[in-house]
Short mmCIF file of C-alpha atoms in Angstrom, two decimals:
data_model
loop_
_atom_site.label_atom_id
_atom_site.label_comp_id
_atom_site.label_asym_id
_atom_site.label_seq_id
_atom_site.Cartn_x
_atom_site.Cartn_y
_atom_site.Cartn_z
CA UNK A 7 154.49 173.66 43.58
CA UNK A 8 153.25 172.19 40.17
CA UNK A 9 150.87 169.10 40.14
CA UNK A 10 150.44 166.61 37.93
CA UNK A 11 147.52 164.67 36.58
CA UNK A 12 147.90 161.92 34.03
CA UNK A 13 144.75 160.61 32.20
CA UNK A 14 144.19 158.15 29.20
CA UNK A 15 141.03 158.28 26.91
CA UNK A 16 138.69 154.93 26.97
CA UNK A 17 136.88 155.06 23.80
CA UNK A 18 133.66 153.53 22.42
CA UNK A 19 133.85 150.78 19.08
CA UNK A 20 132.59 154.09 17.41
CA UNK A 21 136.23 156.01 18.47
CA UNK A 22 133.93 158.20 21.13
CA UNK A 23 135.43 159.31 24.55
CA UNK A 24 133.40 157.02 27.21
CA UNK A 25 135.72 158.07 30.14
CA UNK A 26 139.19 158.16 30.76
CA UNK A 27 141.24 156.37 33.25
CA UNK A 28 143.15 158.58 35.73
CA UNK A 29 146.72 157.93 36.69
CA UNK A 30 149.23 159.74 39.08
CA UNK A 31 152.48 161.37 38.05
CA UNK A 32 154.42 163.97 40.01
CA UNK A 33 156.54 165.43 36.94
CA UNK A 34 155.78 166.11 33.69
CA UNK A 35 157.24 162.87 32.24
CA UNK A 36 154.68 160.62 31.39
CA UNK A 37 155.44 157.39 33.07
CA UNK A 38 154.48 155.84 36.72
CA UNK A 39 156.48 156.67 39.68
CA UNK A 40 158.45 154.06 42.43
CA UNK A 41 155.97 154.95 44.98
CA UNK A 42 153.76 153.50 47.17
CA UNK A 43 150.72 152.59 45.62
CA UNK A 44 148.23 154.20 48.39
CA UNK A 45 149.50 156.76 48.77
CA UNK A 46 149.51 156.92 44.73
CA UNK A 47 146.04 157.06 44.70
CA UNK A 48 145.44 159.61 47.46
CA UNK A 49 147.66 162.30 46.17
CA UNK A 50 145.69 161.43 43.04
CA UNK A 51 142.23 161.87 44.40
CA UNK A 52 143.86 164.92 45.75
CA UNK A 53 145.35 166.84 42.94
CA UNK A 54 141.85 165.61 40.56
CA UNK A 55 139.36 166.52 43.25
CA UNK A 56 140.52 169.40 45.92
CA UNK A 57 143.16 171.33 44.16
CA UNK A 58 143.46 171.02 39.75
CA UNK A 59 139.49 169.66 39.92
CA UNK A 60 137.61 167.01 38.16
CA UNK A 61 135.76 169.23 35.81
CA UNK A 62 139.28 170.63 34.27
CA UNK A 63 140.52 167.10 34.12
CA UNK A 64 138.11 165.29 32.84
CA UNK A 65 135.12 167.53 31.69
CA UNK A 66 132.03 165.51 31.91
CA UNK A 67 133.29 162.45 30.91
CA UNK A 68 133.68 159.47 33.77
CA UNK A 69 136.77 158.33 35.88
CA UNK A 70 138.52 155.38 36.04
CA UNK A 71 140.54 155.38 39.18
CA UNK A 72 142.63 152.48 40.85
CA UNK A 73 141.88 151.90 44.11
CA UNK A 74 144.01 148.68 46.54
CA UNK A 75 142.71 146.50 48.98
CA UNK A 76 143.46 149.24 51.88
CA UNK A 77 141.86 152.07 50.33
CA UNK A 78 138.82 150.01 49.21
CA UNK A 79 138.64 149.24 53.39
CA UNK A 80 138.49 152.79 54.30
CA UNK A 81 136.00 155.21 53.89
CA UNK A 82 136.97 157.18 51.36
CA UNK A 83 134.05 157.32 48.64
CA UNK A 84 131.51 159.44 50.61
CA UNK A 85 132.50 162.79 48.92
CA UNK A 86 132.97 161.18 45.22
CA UNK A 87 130.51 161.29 42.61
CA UNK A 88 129.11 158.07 41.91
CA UNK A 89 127.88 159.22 38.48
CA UNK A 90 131.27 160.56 38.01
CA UNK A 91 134.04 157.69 39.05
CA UNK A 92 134.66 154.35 38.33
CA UNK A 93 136.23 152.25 40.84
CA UNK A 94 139.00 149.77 39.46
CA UNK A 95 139.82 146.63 41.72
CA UNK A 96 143.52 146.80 41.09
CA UNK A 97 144.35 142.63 39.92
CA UNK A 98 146.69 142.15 43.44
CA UNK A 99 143.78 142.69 45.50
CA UNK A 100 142.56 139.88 47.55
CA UNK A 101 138.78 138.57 47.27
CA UNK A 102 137.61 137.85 50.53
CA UNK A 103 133.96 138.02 52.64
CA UNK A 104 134.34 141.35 54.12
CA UNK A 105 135.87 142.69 50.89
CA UNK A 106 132.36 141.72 48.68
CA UNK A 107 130.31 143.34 51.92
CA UNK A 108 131.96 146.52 50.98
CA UNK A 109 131.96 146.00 46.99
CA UNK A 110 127.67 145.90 47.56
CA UNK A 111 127.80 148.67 49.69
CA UNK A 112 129.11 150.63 46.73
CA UNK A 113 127.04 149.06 44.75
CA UNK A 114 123.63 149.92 46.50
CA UNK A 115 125.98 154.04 46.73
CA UNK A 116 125.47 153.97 42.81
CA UNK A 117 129.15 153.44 41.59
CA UNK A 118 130.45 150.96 39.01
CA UNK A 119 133.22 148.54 39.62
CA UNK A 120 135.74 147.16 37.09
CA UNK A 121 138.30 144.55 37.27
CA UNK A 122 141.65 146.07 36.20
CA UNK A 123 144.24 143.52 34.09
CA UNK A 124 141.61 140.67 34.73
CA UNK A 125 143.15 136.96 34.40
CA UNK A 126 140.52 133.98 35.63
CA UNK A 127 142.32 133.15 38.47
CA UNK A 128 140.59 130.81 41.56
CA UNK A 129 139.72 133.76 43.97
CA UNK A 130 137.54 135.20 41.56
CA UNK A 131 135.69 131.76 40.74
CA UNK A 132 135.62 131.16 44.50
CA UNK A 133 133.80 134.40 44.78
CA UNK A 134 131.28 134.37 41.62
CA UNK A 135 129.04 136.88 43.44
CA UNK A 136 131.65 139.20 42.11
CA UNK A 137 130.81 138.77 38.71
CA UNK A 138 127.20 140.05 39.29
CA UNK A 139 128.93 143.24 40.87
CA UNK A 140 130.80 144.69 38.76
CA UNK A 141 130.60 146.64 35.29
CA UNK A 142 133.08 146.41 33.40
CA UNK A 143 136.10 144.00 33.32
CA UNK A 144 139.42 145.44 31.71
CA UNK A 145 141.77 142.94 29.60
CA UNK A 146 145.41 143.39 29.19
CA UNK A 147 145.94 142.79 25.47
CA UNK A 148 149.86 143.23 25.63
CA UNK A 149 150.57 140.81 28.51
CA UNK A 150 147.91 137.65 27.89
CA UNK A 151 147.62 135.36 25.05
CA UNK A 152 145.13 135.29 22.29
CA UNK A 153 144.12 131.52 24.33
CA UNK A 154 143.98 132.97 27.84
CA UNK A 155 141.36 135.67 26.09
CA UNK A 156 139.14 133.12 24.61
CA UNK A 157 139.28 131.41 27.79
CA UNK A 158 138.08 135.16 29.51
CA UNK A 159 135.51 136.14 26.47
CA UNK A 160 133.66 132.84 26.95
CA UNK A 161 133.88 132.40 30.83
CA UNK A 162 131.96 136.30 31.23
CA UNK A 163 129.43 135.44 28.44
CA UNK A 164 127.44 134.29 31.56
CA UNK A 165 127.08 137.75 32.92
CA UNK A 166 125.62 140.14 30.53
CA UNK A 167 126.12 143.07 33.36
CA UNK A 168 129.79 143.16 32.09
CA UNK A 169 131.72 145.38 29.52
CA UNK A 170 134.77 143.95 28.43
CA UNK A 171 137.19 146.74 28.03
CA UNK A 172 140.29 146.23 26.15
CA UNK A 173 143.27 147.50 27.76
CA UNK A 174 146.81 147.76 26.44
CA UNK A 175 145.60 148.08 22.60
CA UNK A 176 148.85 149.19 20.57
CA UNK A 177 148.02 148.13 17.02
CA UNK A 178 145.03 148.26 14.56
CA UNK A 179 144.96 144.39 14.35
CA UNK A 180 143.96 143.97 18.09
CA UNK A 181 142.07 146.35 18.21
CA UNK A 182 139.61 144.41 15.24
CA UNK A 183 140.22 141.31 17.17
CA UNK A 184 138.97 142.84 20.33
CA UNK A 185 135.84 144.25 17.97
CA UNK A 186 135.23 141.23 16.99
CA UNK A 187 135.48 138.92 20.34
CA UNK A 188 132.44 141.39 21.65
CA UNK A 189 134.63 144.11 23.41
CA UNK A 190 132.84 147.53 23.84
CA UNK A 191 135.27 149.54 25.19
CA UNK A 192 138.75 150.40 24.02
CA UNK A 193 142.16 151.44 25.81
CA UNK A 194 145.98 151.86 24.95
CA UNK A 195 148.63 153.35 22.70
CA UNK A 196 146.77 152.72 19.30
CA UNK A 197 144.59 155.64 19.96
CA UNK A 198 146.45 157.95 22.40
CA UNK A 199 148.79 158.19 24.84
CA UNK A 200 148.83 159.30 28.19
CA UNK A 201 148.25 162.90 28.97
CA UNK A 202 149.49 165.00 31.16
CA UNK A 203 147.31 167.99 33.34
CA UNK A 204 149.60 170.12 34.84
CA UNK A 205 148.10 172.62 38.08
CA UNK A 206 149.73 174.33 41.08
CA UNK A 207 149.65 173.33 44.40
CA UNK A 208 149.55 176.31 46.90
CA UNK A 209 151.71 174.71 50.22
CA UNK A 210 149.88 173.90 53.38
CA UNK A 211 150.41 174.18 56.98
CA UNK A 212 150.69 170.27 57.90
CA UNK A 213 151.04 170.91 61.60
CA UNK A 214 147.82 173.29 61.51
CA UNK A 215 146.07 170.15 59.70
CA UNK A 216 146.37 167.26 62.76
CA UNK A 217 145.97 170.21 65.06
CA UNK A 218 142.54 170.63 62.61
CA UNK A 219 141.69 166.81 62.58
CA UNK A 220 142.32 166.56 66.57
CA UNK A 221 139.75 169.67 67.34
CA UNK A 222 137.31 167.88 64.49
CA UNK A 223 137.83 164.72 66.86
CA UNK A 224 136.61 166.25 70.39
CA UNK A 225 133.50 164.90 72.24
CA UNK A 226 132.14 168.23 71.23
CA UNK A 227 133.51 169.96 68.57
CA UNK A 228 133.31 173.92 68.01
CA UNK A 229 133.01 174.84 64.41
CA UNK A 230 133.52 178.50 65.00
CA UNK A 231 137.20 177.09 66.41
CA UNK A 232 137.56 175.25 63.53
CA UNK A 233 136.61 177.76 61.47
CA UNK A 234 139.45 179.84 62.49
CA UNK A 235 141.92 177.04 62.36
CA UNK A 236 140.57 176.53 58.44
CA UNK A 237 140.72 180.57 58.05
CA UNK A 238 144.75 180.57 58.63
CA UNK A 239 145.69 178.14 55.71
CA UNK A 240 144.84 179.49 52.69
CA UNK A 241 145.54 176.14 50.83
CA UNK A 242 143.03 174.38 53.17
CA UNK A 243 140.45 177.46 52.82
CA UNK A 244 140.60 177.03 48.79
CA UNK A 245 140.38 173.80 49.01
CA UNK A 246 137.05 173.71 51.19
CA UNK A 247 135.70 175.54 48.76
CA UNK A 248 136.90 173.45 46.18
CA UNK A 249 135.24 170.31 47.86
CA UNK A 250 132.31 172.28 47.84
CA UNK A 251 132.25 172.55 44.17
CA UNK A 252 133.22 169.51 43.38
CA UNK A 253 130.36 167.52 40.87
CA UNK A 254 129.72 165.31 44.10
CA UNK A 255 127.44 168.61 44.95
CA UNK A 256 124.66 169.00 42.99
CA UNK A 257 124.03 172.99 42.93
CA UNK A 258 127.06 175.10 43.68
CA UNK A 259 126.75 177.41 46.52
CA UNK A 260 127.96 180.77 47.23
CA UNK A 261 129.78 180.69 50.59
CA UNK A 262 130.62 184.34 52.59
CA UNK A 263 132.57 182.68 55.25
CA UNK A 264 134.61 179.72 56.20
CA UNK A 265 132.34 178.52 58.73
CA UNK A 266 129.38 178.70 56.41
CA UNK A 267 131.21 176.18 54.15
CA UNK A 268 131.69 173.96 57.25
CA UNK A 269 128.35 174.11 58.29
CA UNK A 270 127.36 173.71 54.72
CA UNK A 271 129.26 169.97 54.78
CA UNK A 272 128.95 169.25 58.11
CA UNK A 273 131.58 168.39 60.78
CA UNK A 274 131.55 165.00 59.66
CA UNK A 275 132.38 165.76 55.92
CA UNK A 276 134.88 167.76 57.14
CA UNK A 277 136.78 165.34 59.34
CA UNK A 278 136.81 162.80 56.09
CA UNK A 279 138.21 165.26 54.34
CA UNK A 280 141.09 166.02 56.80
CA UNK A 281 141.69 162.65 56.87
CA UNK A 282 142.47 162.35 52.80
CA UNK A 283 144.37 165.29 53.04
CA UNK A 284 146.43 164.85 56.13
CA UNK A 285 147.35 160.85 53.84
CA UNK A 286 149.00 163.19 51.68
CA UNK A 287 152.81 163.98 51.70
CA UNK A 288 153.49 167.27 51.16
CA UNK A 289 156.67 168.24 49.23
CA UNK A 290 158.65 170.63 48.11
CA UNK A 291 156.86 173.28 49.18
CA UNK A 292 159.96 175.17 50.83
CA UNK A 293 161.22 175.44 47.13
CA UNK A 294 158.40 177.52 46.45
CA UNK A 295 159.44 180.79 48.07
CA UNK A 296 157.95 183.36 45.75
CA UNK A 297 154.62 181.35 46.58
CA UNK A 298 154.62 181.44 50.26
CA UNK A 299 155.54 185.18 50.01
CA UNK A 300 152.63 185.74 47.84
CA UNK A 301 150.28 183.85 50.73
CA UNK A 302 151.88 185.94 53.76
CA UNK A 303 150.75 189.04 51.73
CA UNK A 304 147.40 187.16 51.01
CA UNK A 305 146.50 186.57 54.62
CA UNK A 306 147.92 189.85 55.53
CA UNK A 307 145.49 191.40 53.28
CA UNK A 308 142.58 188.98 54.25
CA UNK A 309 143.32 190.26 58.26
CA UNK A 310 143.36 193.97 57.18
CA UNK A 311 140.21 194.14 55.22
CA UNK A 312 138.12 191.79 57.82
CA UNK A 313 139.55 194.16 60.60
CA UNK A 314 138.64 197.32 58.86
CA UNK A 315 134.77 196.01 58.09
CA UNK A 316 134.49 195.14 61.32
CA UNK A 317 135.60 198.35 62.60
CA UNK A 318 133.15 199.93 60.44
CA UNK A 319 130.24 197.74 61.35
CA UNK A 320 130.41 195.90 57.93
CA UNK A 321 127.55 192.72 58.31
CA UNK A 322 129.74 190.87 56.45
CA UNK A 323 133.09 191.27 57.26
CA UNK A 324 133.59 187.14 56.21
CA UNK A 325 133.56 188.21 52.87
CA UNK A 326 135.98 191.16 53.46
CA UNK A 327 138.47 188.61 54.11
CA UNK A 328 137.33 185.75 51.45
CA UNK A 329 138.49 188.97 49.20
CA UNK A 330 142.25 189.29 50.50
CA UNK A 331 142.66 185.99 50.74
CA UNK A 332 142.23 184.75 47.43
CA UNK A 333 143.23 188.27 45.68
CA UNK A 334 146.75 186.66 44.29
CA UNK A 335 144.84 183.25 43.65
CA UNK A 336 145.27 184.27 39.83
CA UNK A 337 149.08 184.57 39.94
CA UNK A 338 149.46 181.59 42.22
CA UNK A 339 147.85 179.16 40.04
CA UNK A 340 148.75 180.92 37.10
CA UNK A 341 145.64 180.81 36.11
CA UNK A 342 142.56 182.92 34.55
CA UNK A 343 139.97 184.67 36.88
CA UNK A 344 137.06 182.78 34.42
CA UNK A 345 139.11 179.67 35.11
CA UNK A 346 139.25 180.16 39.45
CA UNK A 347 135.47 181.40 39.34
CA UNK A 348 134.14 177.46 37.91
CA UNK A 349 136.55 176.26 40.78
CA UNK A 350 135.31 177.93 43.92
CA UNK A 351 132.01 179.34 45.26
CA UNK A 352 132.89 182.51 46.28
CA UNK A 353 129.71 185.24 46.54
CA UNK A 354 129.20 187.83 43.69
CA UNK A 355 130.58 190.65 45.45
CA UNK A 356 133.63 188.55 46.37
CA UNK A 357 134.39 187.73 42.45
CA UNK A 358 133.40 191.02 41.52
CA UNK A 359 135.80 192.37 43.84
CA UNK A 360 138.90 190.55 42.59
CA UNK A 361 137.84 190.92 38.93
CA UNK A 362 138.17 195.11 39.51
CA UNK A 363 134.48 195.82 39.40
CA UNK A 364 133.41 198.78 41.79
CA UNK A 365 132.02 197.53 45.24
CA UNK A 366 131.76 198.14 49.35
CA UNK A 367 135.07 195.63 49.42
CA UNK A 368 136.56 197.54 46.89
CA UNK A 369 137.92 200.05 48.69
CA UNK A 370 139.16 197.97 51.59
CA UNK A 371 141.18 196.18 49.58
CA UNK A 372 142.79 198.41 47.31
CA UNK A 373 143.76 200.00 50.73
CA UNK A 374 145.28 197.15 52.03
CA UNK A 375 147.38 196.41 48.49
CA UNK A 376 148.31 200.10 48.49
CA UNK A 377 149.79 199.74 52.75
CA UNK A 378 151.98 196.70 51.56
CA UNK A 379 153.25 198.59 48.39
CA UNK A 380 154.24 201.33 50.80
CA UNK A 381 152.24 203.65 48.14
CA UNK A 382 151.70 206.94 50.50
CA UNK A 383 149.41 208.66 47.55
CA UNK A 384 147.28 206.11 47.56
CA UNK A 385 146.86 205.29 51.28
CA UNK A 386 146.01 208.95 52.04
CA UNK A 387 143.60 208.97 49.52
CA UNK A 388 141.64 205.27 50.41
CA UNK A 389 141.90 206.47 54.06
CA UNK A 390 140.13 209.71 53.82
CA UNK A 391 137.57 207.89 51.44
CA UNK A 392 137.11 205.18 54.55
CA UNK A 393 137.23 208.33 57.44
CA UNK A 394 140.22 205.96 58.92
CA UNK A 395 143.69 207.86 60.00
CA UNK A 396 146.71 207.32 59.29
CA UNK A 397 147.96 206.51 63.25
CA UNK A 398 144.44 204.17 63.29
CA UNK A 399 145.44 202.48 60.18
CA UNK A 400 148.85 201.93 61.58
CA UNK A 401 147.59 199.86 64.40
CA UNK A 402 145.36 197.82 61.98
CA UNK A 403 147.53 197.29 59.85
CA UNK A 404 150.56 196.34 62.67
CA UNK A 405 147.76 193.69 63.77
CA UNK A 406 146.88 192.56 60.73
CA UNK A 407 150.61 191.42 60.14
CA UNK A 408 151.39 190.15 63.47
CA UNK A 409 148.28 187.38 63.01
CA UNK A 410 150.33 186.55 59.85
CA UNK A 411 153.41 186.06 61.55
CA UNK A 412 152.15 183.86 64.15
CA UNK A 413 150.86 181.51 61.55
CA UNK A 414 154.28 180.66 61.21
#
């Protein structure tokens, strides 16, 4: 299933990219969806962080990203980048004590705050602490009146911890206004439209997922259970590794098996994780036949090859199946192998597997592709290479689908 990402440029008085504001779309025309507004945001935090990922969206650059009043009350920040994401306090949500304990918790995490479509309304006098929070304040110029700006401009000249960001620009002359009233930061249809960043979604097991987050949940979890649970979805075990990857990590790591990622995060980590991803609706996905066909022969392959290293006393049979499971990753996400590689940490030997370099999961593999393409030639050959026969392979091979079909 295609994804959608829309994002905006922000831009310095100097016509520089400062950051860009991200914004959810689930098509490829360019305007907001009727839907709820958390749940907006999650499937955007999604699509931008676990599946398309930050660095394609938005390079280096920072990200604006609207958060509500419920999602600022959950814990949902731990595996962003503070250096990376800018949190926007969308203009419905209600200032109240226990919302300004959690704005200086942020605070003292290292992210910046803005005020989205700001209007100098009594909450926010009420609360003045708030002003000595946050970083930036954003300024509709298309909805508010050149008097309720002037009333703004000289009301935040008392906090000199605030970037006024003009919002909503669409022509040259407010955008020389908004110069000229001290604004720093500029946003809206006089420099560029919305754009859209398009990815695929790979479909997930949602019942596997609760039955992930209730395991993660026990007195005493066991991560080699979970592990397994993880190992059966390959849309969960990309995006683990994905997660892993993600800027909020400072030095990618190579991972060789699922539970190494786990323990790599933590059980924890993990069970935030499942959390965001079990908020998201999952759609479509039974359109997408040609894609779940490709994943049964994925995990079929990923079974085969971790059964045959095992069989021959491989150390690292993990990686055996890391290789078969993400061997159509290129065709699912229609994407480049360069382009997968800066998304996921797989090990050397895994990438130089898949990319058709010579290695000790080489032949494994091409066995396996050659047994679901029915090619006899080459299954006779990749058999006598491995000292496996054919009425041994058989069984392996009979396995190897049958723990596909119960995944079912």
């Amino acid at each position: 299933m295609d994804i959608f990402v829309g994002r905006q440029p922000i831009l310095t008085q100097n016509g520089d990219i400062y950051a860009y504001e991200l914004l959810y779309r689930n098509s490829p025309d360019n305007f907001f969806p009727d839907v709820d507004a958390d749940k907006a945001t999650i499937e955007l935090l999604v699509n931008t962080f676990l599946t398309i990922g930050v660095d394609q969206v938005v390079g280096k650059s920072l990200s604006f990203i609207n958060f509500t009043g419920t999602l600022l009350a959950q814990d949902l920040f731990s595996s962003l980048d503070p250096d990376r994401v800018v949190i926007e306090i969308l203009e419905d949500v209600e200032i109240t004590p226990s919302l300004l304990t959690k704005i200086r918790a942020l605070k003292t995490d290292g992210f910046k705050l803005a005020l989205d479509d700001f209007t100098l309304r009594e909450q926010y006098v009420v609360y003045e602490e708030l002003f000595r929070l946050v970083d930036f304040i954003k300024i509709d110029f298309f909805n508010t009146t050149i008097t309720e700006r002037n009333i703004i401009e000289t009301y935040i000249k008392k906090y000199p911890n605030i970037q006024l960001l003009a919002e909503k620009v669409e022509t040259k002359e407010q955008f020389n206004r908004a110069k000229k009233a001290g604004y720093k930061l500029f946003q809206g249809y006089y420099f560029a439209k919305p754009e859209i960043i398009q990815g695929v979604e790979i479909p997930q097991d949602v019942g596997l997922k609760f039955h992930i987050i209730q395991k993660l949940n026990e007195e005493t979890p066991s991560i080699e259970e979970i592990a397994e649970l993880v190992m059966r979805d390959i849309s969960l075990s990309y995006k683990l590794l994905r997660y892993i990857n993600t800027l909020a990590f400072e030095v990618p790591k190579q991972i060789r098996s699922i539970k190494q990622a786990l323990v790599l995060i933590g059980l924890r980590e993990t069970r935030k994780w499942m959390q965001v991803l079990a908020l998201q609706e999952i759609k479509e996905r039974s359109k997408a036949r040609h894609i779940q066909v490709l994943i049964d022969y994925s995990l079929t392959r990923a079974k085969l090859c971790e059964l045959l290293a095992k069989r021959d006393g491989k150390k690292n049979p993990e990686e055996y199946f890391l290789a078969g499971m993400f061997s159509l990753m290129n065709i699912m996400m229609r994407r480049s192998w360069e382009e997968i590689w800066g998304l996921i940490p797989l090990s050397d030997e895994v990438q130089q597997t898949l990319k058709g370099e010579q290695t000790e999961i080489t032949f494994y593999l091409q066995l396996a592709e050659a047994i679901e393409r029915f090619d006899w030639e080459r299954i006779t050959l990749y058999s006598q290479t491995l000292n496996i026969t054919i009425n041994e392979l058989s069984q392996y091979a009979l396995q190897a689908h049958s723990w596909t079909q119960r995944l079912e």
